[in-house]
PDB file of C-alpha atoms in Angstrom:
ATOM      1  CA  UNK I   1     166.536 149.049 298.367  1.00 49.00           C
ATOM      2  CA  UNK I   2     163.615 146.736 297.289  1.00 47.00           C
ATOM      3  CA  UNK I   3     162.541 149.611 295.056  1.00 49.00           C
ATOM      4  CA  UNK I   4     166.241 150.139 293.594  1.00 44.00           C
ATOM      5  CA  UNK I   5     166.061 146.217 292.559  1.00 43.00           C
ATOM      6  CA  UNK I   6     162.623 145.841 291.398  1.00 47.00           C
ATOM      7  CA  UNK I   7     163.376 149.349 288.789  1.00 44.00           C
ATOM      8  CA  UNK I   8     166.959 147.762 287.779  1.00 47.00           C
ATOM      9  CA  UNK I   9     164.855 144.631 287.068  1.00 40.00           C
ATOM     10  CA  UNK I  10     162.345 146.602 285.386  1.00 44.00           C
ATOM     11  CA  UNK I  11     164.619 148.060 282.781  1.00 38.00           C
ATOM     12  CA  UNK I  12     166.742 144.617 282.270  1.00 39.00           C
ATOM     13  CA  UNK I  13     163.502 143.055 281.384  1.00 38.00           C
ATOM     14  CA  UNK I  14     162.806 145.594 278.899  1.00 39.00           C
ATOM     15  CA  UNK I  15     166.131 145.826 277.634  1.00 40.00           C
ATOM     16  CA  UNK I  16     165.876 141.950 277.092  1.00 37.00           C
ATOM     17  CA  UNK I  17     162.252 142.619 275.188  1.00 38.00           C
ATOM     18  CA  UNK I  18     163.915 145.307 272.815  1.00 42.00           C
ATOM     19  CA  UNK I  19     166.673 142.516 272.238  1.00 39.00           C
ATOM     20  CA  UNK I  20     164.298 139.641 270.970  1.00 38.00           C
ATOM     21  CA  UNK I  21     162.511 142.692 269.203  1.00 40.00           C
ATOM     22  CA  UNK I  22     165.071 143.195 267.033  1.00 40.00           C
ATOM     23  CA  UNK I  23     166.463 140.178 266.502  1.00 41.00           C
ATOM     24  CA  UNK I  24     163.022 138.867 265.478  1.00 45.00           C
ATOM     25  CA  UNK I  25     162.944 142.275 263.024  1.00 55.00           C
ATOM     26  CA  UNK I  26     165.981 140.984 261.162  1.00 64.00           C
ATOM     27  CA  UNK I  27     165.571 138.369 258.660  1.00 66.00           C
ATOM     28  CA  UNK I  28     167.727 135.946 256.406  1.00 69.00           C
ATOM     29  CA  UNK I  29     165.330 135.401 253.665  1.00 76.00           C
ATOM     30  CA  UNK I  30     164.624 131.138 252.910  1.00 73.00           C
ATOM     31  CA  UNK I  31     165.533 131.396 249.797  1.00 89.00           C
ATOM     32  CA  UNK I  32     162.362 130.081 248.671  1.00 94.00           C
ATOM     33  CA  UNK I  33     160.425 131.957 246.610  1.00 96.00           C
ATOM     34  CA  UNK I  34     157.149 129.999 247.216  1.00 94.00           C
ATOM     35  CA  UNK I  35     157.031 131.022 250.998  1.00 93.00           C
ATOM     36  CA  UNK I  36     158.710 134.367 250.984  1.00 95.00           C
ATOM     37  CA  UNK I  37     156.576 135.679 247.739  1.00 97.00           C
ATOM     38  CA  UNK I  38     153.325 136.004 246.039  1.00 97.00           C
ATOM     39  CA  UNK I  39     151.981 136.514 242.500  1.00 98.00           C
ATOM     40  CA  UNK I  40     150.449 140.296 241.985  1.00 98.00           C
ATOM     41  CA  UNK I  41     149.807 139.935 238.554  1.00 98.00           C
ATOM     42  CA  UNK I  42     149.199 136.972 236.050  1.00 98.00           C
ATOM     43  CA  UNK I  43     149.782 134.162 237.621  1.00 98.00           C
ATOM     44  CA  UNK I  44     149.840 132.068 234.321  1.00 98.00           C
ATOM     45  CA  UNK I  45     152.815 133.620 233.409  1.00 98.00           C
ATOM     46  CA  UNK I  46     154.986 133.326 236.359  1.00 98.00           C
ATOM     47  CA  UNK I  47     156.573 129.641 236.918  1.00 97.00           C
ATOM     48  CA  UNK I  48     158.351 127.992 239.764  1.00 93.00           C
ATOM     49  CA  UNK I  49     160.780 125.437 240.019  1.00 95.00           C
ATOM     50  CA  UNK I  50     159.483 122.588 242.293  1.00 91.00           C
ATOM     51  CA  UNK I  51     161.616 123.250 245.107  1.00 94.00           C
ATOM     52  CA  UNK I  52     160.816 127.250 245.010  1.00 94.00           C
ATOM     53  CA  UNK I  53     164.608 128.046 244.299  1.00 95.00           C
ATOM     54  CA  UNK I  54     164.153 129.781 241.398  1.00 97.00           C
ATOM     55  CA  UNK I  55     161.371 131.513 239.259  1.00 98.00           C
ATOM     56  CA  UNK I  56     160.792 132.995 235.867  1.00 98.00           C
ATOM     57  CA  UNK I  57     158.456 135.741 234.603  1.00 98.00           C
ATOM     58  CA  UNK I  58     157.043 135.954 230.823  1.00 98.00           C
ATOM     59  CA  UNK I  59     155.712 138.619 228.831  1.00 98.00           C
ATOM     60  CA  UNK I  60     154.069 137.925 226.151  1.00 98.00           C
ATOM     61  CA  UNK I  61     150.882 140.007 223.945  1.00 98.00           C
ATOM     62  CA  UNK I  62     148.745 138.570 226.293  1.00 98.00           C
ATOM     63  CA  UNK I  63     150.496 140.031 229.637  1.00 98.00           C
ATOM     64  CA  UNK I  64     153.406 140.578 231.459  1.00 98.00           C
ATOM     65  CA  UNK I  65     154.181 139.082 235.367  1.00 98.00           C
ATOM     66  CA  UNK I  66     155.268 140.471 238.812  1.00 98.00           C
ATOM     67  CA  UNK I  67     155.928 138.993 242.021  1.00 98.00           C
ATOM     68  CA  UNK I  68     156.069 140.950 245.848  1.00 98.00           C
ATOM     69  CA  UNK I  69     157.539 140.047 248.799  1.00 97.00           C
ATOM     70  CA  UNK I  70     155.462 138.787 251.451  1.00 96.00           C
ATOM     71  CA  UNK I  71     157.058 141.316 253.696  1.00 95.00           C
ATOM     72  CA  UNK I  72     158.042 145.035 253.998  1.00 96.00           C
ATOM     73  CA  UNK I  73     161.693 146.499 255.113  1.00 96.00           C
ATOM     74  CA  UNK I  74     163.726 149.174 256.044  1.00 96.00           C
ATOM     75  CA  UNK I  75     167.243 149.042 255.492  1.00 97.00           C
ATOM     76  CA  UNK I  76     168.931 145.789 254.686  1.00 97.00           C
ATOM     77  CA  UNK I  77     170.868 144.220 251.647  1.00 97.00           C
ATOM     78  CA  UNK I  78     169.295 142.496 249.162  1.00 97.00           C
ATOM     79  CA  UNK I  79     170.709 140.086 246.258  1.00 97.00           C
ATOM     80  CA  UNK I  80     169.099 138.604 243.164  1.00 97.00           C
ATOM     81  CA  UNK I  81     170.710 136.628 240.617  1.00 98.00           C
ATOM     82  CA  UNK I  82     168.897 137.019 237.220  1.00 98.00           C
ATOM     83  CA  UNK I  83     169.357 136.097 233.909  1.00 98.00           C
ATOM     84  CA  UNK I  84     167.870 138.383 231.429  1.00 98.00           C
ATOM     85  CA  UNK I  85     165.875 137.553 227.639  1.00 98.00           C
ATOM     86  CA  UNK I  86     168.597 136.412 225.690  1.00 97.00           C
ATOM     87  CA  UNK I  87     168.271 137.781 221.773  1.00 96.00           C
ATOM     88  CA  UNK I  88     165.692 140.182 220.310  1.00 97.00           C
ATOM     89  CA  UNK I  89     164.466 142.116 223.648  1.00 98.00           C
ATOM     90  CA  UNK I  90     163.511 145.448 222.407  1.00 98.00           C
ATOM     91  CA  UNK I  91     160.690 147.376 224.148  1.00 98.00           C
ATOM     92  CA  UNK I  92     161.120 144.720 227.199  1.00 98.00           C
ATOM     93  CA  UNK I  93     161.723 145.917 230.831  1.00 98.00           C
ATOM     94  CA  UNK I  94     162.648 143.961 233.619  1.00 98.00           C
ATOM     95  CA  UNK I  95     162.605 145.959 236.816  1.00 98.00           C
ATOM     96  CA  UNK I  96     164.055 144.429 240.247  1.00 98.00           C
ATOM     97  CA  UNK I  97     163.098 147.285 243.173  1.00 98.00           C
ATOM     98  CA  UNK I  98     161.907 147.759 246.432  1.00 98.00           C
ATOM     99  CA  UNK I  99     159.085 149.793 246.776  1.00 98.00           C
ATOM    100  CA  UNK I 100     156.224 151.854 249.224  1.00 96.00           C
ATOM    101  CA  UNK I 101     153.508 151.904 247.238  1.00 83.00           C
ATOM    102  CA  UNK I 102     152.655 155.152 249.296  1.00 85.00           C
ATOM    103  CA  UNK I 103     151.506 158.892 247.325  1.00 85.00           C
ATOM    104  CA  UNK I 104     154.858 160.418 247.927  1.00 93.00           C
ATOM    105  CA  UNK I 105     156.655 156.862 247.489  1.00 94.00           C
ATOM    106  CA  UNK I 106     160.093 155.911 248.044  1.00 97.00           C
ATOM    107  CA  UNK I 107     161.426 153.391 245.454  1.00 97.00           C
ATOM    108  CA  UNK I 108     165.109 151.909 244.487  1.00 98.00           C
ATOM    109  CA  UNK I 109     165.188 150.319 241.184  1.00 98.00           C
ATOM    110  CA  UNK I 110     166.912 148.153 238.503  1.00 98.00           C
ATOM    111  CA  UNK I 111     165.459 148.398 235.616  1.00 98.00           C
ATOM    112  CA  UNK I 112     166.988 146.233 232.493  1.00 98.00           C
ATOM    113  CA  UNK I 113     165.878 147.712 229.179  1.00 98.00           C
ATOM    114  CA  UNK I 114     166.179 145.262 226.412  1.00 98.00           C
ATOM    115  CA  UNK I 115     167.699 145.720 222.779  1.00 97.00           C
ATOM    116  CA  UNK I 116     167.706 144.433 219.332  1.00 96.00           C
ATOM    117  CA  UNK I 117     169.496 141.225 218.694  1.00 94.00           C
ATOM    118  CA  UNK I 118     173.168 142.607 218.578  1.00 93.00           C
ATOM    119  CA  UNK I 119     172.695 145.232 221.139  1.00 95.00           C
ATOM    120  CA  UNK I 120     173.645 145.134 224.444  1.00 96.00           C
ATOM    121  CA  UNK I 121     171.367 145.570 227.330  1.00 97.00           C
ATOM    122  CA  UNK I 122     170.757 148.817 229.096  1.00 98.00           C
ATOM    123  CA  UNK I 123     170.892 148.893 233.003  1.00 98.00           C
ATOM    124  CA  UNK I 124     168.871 151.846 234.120  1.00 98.00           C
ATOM    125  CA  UNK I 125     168.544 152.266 238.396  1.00 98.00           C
ATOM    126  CA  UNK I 126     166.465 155.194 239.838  1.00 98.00           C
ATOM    127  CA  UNK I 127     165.568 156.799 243.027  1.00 98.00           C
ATOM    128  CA  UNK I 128     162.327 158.017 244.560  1.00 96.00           C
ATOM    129  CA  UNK I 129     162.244 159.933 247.409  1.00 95.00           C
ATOM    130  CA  UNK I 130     159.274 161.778 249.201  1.00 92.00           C
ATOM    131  CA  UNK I 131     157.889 160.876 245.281  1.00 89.00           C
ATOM    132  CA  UNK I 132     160.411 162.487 243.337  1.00 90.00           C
ATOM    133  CA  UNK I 133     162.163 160.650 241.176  1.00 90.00           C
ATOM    134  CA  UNK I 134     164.222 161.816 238.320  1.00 93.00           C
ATOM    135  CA  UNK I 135     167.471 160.355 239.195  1.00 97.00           C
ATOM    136  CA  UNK I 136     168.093 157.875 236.314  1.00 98.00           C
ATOM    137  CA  UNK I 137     171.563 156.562 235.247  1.00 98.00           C
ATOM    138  CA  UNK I 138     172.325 154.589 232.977  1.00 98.00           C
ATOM    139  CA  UNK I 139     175.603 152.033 232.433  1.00 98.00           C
ATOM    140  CA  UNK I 140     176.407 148.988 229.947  1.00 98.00           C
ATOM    141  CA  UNK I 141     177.239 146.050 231.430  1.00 98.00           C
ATOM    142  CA  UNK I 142     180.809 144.382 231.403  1.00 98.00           C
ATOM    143  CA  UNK I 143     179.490 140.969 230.276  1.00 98.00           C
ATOM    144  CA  UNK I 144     176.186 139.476 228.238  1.00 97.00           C
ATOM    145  CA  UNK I 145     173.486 139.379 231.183  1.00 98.00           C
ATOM    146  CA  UNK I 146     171.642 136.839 228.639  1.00 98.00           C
ATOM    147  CA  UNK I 147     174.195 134.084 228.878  1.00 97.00           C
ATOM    148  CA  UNK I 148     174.019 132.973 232.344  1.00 98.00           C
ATOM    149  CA  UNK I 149     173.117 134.479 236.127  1.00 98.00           C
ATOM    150  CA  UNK I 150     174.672 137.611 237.726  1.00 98.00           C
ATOM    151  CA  UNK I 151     173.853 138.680 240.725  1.00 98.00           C
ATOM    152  CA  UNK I 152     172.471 142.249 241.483  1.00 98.00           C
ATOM    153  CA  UNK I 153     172.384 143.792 244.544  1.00 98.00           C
ATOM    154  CA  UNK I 154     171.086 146.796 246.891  1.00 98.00           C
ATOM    155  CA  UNK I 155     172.895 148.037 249.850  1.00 98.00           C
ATOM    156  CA  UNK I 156     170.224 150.373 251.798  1.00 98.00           C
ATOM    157  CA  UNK I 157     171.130 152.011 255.047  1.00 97.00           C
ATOM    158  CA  UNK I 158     170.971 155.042 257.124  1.00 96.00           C
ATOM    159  CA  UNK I 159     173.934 156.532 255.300  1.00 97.00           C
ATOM    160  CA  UNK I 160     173.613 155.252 251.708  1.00 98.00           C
ATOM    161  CA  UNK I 161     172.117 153.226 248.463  1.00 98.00           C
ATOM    162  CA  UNK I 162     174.934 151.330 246.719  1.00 98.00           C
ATOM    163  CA  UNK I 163     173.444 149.806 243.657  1.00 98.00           C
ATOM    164  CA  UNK I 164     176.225 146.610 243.002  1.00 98.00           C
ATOM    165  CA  UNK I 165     176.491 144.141 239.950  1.00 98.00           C
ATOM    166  CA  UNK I 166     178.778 140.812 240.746  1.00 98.00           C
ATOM    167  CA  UNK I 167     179.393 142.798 244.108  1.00 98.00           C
ATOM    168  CA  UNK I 168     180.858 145.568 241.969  1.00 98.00           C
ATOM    169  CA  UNK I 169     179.157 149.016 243.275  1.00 98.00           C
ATOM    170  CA  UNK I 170     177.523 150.734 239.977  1.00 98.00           C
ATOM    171  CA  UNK I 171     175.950 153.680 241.730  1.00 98.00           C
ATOM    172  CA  UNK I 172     176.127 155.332 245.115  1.00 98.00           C
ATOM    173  CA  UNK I 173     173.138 157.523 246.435  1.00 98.00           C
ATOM    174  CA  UNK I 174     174.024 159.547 249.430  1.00 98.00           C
ATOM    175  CA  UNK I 175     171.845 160.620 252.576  1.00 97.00           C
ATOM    176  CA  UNK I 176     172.504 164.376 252.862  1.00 98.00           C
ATOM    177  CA  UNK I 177     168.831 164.486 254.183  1.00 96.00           C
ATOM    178  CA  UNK I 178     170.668 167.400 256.538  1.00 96.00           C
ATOM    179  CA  UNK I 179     171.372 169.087 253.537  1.00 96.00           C
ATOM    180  CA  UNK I 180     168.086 168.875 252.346  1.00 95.00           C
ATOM    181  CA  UNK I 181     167.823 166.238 249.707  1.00 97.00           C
ATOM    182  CA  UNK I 182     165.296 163.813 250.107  1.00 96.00           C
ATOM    183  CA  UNK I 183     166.688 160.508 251.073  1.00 97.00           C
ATOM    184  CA  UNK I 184     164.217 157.043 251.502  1.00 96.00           C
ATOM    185  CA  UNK I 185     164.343 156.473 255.319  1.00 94.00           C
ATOM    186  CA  UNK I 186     161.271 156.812 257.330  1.00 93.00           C
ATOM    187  CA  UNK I 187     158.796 154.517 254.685  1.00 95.00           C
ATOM    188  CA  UNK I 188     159.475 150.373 254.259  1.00 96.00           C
ATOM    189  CA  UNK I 189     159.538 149.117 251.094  1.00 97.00           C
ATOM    190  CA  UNK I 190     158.515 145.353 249.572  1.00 97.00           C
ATOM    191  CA  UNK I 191     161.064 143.882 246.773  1.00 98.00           C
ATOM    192  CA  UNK I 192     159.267 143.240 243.502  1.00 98.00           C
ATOM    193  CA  UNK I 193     160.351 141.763 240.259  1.00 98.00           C
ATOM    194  CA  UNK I 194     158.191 142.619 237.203  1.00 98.00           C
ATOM    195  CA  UNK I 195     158.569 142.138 233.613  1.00 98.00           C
ATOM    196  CA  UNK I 196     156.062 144.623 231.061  1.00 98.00           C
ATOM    197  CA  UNK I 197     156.113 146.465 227.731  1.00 98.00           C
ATOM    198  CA  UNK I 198     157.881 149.171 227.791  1.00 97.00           C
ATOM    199  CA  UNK I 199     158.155 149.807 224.497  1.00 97.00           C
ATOM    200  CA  UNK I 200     157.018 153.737 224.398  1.00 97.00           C
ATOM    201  CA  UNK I 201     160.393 154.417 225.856  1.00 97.00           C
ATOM    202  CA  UNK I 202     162.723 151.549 227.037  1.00 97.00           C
ATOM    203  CA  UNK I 203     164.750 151.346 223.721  1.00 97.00           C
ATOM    204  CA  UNK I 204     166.316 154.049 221.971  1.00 96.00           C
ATOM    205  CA  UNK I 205     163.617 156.778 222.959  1.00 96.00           C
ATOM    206  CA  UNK I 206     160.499 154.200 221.888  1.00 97.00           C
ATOM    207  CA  UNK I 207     161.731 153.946 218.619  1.00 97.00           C
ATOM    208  CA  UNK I 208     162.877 150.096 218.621  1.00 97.00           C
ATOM    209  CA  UNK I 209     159.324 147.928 219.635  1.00 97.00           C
ATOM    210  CA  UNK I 210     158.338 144.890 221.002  1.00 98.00           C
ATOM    211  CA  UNK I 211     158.523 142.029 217.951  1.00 98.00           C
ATOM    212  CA  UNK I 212     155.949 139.533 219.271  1.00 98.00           C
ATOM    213  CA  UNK I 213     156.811 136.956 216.435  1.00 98.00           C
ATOM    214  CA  UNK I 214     160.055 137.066 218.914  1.00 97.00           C
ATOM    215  CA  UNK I 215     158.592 135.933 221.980  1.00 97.00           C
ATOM    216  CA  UNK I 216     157.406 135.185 224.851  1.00 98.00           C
ATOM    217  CA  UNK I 217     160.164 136.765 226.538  1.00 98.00           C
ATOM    218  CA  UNK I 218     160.971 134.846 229.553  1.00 98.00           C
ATOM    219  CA  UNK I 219     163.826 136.387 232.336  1.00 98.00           C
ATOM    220  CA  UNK I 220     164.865 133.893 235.014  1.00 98.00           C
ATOM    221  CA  UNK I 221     165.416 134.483 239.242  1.00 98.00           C
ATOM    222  CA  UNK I 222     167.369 132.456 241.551  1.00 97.00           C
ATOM    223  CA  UNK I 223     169.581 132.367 244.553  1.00 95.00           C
ATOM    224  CA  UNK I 224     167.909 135.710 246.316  1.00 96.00           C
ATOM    225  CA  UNK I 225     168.876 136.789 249.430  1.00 95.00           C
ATOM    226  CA  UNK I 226     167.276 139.037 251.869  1.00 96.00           C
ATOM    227  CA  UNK I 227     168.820 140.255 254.502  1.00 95.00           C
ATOM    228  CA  UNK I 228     166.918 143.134 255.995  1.00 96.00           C
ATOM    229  CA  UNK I 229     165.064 144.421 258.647  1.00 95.00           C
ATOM    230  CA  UNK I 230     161.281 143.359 258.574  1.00 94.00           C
ATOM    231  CA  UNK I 231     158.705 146.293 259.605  1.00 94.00           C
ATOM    232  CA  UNK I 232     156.930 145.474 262.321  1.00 90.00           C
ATOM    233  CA  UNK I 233     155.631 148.991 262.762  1.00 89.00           C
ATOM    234  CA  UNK I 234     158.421 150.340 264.856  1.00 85.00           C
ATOM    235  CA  UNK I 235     161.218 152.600 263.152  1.00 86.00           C
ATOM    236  CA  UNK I 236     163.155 152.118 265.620  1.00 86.00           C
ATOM    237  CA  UNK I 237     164.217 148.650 265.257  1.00 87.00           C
ATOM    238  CA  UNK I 238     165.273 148.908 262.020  1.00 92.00           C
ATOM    239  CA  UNK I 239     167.599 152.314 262.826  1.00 88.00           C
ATOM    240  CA  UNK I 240     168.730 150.586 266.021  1.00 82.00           C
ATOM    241  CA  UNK I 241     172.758 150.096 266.365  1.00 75.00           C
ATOM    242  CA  UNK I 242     172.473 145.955 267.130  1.00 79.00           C
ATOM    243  CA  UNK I 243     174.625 143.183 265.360  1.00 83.00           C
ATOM    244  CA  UNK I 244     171.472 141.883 263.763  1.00 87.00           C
ATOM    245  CA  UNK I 245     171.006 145.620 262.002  1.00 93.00           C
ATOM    246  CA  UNK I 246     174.411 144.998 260.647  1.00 94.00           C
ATOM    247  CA  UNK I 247     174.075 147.186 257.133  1.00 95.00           C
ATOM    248  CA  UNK I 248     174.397 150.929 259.804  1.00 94.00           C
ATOM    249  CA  UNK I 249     177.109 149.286 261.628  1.00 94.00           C
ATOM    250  CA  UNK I 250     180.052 152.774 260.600  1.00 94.00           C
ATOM    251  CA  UNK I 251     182.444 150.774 258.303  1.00 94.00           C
ATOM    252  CA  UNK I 252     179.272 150.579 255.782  1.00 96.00           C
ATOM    253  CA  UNK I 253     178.660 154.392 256.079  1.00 96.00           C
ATOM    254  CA  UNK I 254     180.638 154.826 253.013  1.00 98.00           C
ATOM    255  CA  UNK I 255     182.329 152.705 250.374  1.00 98.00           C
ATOM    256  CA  UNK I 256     185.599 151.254 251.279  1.00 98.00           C
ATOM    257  CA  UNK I 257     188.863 151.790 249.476  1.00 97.00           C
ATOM    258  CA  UNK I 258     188.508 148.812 246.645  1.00 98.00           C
ATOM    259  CA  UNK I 259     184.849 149.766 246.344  1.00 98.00           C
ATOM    260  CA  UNK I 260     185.949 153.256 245.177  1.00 98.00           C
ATOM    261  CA  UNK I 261     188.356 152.068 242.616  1.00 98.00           C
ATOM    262  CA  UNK I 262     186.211 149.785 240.938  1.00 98.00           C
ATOM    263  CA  UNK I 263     183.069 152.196 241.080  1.00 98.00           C
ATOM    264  CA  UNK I 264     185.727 154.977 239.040  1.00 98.00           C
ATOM    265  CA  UNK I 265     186.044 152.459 236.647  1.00 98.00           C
ATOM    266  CA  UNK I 266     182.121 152.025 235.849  1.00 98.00           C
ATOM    267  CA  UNK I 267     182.454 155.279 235.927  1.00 98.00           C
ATOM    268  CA  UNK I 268     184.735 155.895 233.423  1.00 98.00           C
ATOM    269  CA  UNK I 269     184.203 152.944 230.702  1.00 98.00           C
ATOM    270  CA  UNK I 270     180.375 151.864 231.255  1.00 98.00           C
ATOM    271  CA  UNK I 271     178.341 154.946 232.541  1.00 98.00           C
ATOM    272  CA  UNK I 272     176.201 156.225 229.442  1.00 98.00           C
ATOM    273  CA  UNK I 273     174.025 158.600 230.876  1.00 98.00           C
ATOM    274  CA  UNK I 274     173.881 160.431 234.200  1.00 98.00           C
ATOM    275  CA  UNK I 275     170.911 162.653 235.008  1.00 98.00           C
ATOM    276  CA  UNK I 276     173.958 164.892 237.143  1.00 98.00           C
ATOM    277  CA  UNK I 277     175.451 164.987 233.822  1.00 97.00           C
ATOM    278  CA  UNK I 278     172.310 166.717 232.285  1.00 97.00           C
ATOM    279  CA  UNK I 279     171.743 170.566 233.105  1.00 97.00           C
ATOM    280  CA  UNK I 280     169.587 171.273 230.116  1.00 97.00           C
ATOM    281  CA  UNK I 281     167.093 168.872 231.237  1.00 96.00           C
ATOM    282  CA  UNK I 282     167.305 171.110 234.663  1.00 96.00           C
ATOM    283  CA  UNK I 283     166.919 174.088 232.876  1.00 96.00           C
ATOM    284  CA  UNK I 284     170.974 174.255 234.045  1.00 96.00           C
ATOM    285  CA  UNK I 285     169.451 173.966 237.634  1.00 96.00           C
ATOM    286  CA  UNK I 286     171.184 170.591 238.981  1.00 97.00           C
ATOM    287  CA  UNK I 287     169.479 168.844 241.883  1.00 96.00           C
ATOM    288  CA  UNK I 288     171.032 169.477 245.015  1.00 96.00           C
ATOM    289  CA  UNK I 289     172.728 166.209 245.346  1.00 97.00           C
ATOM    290  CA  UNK I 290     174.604 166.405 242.049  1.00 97.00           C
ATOM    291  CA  UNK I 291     176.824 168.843 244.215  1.00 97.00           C
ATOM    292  CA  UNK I 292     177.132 166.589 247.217  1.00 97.00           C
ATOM    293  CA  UNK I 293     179.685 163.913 247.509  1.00 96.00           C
ATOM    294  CA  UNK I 294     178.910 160.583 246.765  1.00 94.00           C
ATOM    295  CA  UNK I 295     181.217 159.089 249.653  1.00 93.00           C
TER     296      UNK I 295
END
């Protein structure tokens, strides 16, 4: 009997441990950039407001600016309100992504690809997975992204990346890892915010540059959220079915009924290029997923 209690104690004990383990794995970010990021490149050219709400990167013919997390995830939602280079932007690139910086890297990105005064702005989001990328697609947005904040989000879980503007799901990348497409799952990722010259290729092919006379080109963060599972070195955690892991709970394994509706319409009125759309570029040999449903 004594051995009966002492092994039932045993396992609550541990049971309680795992608890606190991932509870303490799942974080609500502060909202404060100054404790939850730090400067990777050109610090002159990344500002803060006093209280660490908010943050803005330039770019100018000196240098660009990025920013990391402190921290690494797997799985979680994350939201960013930005407000992009209003006017002449051409050549610019402002890319919001979580990323491994491993060889075979996983990576989920926004990247905004600026225009000529006039134009609108270009929201390009890609996937790497196992270090493949490939899987651009492009949309306009429904508004001017110069005028004030939107917010921009990713949705990462076991079953699916949901790329969302103003909660509005743009894109939807599927895990049909058991059908053999690479899906990010096993590596955590950091969130970083960058702004550079892209100007061999960010507008119209390379063909529209950076004007310099036009600048510096300064694009605005605020109001981020993180809400994600922190890597602590154990996958487990983060896969784990627990309230605080609440992004694989089954009513987020796919989009829900409004979410399809207004992801058709993006779809249908903003989408402007779609590497499934592309077979010629695939020598008319589609990736696998292009197949695959999306929900």
């Amino acid at each position: 009997m004594a051995n009966i209690c002492n092994r039932d104690t045993h396992v609550l004990v541990l049971s309680f441990f795992n608890l606190i383990s991932i509870s303490i794995a799942s974080v609500i970010s502060t909202g404060n950039f100054n404790s939850d990021f730090y400067i990777t490149w050109s610090p002159s050219h990344v500002y803060a407001s006093a209280d660490g709400h908010s943050r803005s990167l330039k770019l100018d013919q000196e240098s660009g600016s990025s920013i990391a997390s402190n921290d690494m995830f797997l799985f979680g939602q994350i939201d960013m309100q930005i407000k992009l280079i209003p006017g002449y932007s051409a050549g610019t690139v402002l890319a919001f992504y979580l990323a491994s910086d491993q060889p075979n890297r996983d990576e989920i990105d926004f990247e905004f690809l600026g225009n000529v005064t006039g134009q609108p702005y270009i929201l390009q989001t890609n996937v790497y997975a196992d270090g493949f990328d490939n899987r651009e697609e492009r949309i306009f947005l429904w508004f001017d992204p110069t005028k004030d904040f939107h917010t921009y989000s990713i949705l990462w879980n076991l079953y699916q990346i949901v790329f969302m503007v103003d909660w509005v799901p743009i894109r939807v990348y599927r895990n049909h890892a058991d059908k053999g497409v690479a899906f990010p799952r096993r590596q955590p990722m950091s969130l970083k915010v960058s702004l550079w010259n892209g100007d061999s290729w960010a507008t119209r092919g390379g063909r529209d540059k950076v004007d310099w006379s036009k600048g510096p080109f300064i694009a605005s963060m605020r109001n981020y959220k993180i809400d994600a599972c922190v890597w602590k070195g154990n996958p487990r955690f983060c896969r784990a079915d627990s309230t605080a892991n609440w992004w694989n709970e089954p009513r987020f394994s796919s989009l829900t009924w409004n979410q399809r509706r207004l992801f058709k319409w993006v779809r249908k009125y903003y989408l402007i290029y779609d590497y499934c759309q592309d077979p010629k570029r695939f020598q008319n040999q589609l990736p696998r997923e292009c197949s695959l449903p999306k929900y």
